[in-house]
Short mmCIF file of C-alpha atoms in Angstrom, two decimals:
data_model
loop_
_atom_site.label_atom_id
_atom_site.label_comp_id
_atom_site.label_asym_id
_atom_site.label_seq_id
_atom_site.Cartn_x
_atom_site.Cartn_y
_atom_site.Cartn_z
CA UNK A 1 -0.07 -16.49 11.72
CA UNK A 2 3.24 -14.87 11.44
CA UNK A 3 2.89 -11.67 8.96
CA UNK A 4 4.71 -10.65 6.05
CA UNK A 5 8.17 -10.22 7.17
CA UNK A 6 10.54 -8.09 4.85
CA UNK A 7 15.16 -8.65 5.54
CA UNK A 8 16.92 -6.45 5.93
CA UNK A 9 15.03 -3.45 7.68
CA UNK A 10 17.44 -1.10 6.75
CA UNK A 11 20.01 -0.82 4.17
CA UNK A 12 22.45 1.65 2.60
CA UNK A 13 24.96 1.43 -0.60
CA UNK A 14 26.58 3.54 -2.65
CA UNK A 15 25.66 4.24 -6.16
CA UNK A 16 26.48 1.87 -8.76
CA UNK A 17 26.19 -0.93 -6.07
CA UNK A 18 23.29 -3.55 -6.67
CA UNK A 19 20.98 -4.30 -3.88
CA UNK A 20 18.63 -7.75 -3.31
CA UNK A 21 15.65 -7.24 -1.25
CA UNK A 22 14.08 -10.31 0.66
CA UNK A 23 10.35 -10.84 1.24
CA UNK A 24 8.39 -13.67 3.11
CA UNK A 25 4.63 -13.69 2.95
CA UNK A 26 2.52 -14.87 5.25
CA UNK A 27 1.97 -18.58 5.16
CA UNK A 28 -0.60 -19.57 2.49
CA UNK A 29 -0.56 -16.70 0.35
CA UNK A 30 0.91 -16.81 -3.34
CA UNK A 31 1.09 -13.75 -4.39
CA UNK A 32 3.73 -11.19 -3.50
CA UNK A 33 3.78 -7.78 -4.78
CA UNK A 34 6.35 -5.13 -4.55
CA UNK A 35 6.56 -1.04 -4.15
CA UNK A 36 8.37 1.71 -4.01
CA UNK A 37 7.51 4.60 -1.50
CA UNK A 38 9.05 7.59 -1.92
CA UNK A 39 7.82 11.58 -0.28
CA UNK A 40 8.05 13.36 -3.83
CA UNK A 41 6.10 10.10 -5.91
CA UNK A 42 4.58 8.39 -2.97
CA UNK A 43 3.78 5.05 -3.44
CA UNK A 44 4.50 3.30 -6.54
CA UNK A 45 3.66 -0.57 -7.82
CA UNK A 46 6.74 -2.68 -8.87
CA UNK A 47 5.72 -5.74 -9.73
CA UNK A 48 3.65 -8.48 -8.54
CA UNK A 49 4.45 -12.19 -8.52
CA UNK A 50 2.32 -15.68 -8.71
CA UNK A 51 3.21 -18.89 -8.74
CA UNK A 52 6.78 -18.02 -9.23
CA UNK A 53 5.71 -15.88 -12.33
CA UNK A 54 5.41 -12.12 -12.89
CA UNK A 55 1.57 -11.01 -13.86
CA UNK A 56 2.04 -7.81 -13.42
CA UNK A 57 4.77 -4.66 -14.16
CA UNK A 58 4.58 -0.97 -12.74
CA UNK A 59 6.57 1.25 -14.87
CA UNK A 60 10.01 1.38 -13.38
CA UNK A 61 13.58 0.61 -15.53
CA UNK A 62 14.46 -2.29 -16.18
CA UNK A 63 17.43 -2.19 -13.37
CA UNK A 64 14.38 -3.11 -10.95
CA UNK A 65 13.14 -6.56 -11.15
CA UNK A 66 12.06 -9.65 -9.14
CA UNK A 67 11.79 -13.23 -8.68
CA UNK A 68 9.52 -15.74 -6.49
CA UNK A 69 10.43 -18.74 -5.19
CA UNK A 70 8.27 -21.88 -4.91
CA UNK A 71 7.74 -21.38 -1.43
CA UNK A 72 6.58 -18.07 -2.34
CA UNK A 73 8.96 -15.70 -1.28
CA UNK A 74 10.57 -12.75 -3.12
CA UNK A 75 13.21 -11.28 -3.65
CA UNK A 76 13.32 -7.96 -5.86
CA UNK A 77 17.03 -6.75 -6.98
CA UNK A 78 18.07 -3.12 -7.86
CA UNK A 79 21.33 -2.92 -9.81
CA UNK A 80 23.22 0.15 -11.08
CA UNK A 81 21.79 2.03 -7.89
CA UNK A 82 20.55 5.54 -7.90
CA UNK A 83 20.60 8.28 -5.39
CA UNK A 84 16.71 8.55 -6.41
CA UNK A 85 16.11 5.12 -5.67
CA UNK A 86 16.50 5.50 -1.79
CA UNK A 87 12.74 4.67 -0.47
CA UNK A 88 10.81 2.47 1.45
CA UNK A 89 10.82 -0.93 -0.32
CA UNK A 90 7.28 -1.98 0.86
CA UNK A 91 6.22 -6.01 0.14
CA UNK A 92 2.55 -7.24 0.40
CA UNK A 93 1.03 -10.53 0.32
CA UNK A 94 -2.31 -11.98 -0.96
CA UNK A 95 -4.23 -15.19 -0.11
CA UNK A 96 -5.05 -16.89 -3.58
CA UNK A 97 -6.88 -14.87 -5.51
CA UNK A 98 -10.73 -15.75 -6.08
CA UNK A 99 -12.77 -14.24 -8.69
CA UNK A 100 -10.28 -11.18 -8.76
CA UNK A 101 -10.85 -10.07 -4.90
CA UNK A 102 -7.64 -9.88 -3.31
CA UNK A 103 -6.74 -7.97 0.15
CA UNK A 104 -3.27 -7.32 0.52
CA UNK A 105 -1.25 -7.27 3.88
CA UNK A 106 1.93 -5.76 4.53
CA UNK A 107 5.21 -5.87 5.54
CA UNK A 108 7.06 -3.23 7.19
CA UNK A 109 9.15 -2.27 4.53
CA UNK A 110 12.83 -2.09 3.51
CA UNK A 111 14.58 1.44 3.94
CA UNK A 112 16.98 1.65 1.35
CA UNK A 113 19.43 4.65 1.11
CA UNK A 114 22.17 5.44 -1.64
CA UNK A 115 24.66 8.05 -1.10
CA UNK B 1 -5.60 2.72 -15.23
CA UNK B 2 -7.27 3.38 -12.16
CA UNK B 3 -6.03 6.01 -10.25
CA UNK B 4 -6.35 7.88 -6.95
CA UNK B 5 -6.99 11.42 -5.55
CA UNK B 6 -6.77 12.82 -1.70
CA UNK B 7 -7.21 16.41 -1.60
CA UNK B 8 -5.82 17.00 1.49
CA UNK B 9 -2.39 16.33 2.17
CA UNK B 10 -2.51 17.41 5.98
CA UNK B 11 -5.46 17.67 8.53
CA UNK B 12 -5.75 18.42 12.24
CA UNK B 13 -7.88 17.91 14.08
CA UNK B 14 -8.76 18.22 18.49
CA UNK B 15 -8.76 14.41 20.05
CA UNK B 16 -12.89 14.29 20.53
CA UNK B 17 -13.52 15.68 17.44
CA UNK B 18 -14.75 13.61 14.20
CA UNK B 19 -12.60 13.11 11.34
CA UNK B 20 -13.52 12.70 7.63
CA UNK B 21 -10.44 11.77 4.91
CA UNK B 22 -11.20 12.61 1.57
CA UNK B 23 -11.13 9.95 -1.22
CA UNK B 24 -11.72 10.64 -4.77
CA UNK B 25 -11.36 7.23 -7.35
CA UNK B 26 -11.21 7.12 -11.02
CA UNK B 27 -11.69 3.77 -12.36
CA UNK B 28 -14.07 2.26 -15.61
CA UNK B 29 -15.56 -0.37 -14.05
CA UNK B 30 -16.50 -0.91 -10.15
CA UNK B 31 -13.68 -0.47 -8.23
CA UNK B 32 -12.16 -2.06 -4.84
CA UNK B 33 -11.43 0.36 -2.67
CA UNK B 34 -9.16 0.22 0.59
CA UNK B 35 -8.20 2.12 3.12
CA UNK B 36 -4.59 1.95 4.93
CA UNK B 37 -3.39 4.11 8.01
CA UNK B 38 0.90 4.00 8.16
CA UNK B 39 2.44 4.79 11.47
CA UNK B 40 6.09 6.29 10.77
CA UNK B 41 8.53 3.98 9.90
CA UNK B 42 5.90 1.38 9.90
CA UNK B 43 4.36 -0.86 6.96
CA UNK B 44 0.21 -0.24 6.19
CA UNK B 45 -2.55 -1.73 7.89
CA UNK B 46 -5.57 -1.94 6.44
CA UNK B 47 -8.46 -0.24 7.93
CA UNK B 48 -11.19 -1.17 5.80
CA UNK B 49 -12.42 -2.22 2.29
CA UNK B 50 -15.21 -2.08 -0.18
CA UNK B 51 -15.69 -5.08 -2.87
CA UNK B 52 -19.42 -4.67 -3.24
CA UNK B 53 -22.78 -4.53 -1.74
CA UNK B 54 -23.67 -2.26 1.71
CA UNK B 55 -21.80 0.86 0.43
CA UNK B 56 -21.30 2.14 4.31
CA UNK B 57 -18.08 0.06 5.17
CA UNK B 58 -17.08 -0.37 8.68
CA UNK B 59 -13.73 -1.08 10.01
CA UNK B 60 -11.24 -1.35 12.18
CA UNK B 61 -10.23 1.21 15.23
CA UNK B 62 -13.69 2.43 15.03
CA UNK B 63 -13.18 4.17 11.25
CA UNK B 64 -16.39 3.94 8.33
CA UNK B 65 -16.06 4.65 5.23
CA UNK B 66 -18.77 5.16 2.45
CA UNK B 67 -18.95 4.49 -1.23
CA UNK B 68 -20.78 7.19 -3.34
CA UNK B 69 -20.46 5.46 -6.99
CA UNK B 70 -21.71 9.17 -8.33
CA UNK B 71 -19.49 11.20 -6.60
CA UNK B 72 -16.63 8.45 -7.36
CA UNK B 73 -16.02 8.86 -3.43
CA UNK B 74 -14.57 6.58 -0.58
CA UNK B 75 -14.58 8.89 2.41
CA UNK B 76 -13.18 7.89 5.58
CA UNK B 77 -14.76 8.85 9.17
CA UNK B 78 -14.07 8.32 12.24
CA UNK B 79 -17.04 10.07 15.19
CA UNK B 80 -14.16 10.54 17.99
CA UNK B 81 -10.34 10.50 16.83
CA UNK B 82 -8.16 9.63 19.57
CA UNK B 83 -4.14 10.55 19.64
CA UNK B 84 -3.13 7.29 18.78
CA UNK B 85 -4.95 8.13 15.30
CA UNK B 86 -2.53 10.50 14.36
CA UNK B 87 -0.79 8.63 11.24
CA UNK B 88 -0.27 8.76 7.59
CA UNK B 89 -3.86 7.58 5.54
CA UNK B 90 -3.46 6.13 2.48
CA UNK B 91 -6.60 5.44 0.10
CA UNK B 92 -6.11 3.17 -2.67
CA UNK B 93 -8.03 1.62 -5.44
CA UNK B 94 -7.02 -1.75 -7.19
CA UNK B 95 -8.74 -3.46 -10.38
CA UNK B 96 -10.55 -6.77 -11.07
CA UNK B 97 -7.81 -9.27 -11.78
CA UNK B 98 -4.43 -7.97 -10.98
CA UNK B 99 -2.90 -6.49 -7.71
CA UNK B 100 -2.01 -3.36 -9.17
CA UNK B 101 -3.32 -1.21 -6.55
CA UNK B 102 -2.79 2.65 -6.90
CA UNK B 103 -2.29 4.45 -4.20
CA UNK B 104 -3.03 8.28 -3.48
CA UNK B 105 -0.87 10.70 -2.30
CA UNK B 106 -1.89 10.23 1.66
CA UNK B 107 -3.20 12.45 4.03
CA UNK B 108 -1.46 12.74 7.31
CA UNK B 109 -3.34 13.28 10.34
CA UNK B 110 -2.27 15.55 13.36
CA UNK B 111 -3.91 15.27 16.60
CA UNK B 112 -3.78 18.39 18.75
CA UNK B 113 -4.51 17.32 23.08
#
């Protein structure tokens, strides 16, 4: 199976720009959740996705948010960019969760940079 | 919220030697607990996790890791670390019925020849 597989690699914008992230999971799994890794906060949860419907909110702005189509991939949009919001823009994918377990598996990230 | 503590934010160690990773959880309930090694400019693997039962965990690359519910522990060991070990380790715990995994603040590993 292919793995989670996260466009474009690398990215940079200026500030005020917007920015929409892309995510495909690996084939089966529904849920897609997003994060932020940064060196001074590390790594921070977004969001997470199911079923084309949000279950779950870290505790960024709202400028961050998300969307899942019914194929099950993301996408996760920054607008109004901030020089603090250059990170790695990490995606994960789980299988359907059963009775709560859920392993997630990784993509290799999004490097975003704002000057 | 659960939440995650590594006390050490850099180790080295001599290729031979063993290796233990520090893990500290807090959580109300049982946790899951993972383990994740990053490689730079890489995404993170998973090395190994704990759900329930045999609280000694093995997992990939040769790395263990044990649960000690009253020391609110997930240490991670490895007998022999090799070069290719050298890497960022990230311990993380997640709760029952949501994937809102926290992470802790890593630990990266240096391997001196």
């Amino acid at each position: 199976k292919a793995g989670v597989t996260q466009t474009p690699r690398y990215l940079i914008k200026t500030r005020g720009q917007q920015v929409t992230l892309s995510c495909s999971p690996i084939s089966g799994h529904r849920s897609v959740s997003w994060y932020q890794q940064t060196p001074g906060q590390g790594l921070q949860f977004l969001f997470e996705y199911f079923s084309e419907t949000q279950r779950n909110k870290g505790n960024f702005p709202g400028r961050f948010s998300g969307r899942q189509f019914s194929n099950s991939r993301s996408e996760m949009n920054v607008s109004t960019l901030e020089l603090g919001d250059s990170a790695l823009y990490l995606c994960a994918s789980s299988p359907t969760p059963l009775a709560g377990v859920r392993e997630q598996f990784f993509g290799p990230g999004t490097r975003l940079t704002v000057l | 919220a659960q939440s995650v503590t590594q006390p050490d934010i850099h180790i080295t160690v001599s290729e031979g030697a063993s290796l233990e990773l520090r893990c500290n959880y807090s959580y109300g309930a049982t946790p899951y607990l993972f383990w994740y090694v990053q490689s730079p400019g890489q995404g993170l693997q998973l090395l190994l996790k704990y759900f329930s039962g045999d609280t000694l965990v093995q997992g990939i690359k040769g790395f263990e890791a044990e649960f000690k519910r009253s020391q609110s522990s997930f240490n991670l060991r490895k007998p022999s670390v090799h070069w290719s070990d050298a890497a960022e380790y990230f311990c993380a715990v997640g709760a029952r019925g949501n994937n809102d995994m926290r992470f802790g603040a890593g630990t990266r590993l240096t391997v001196k020849p």
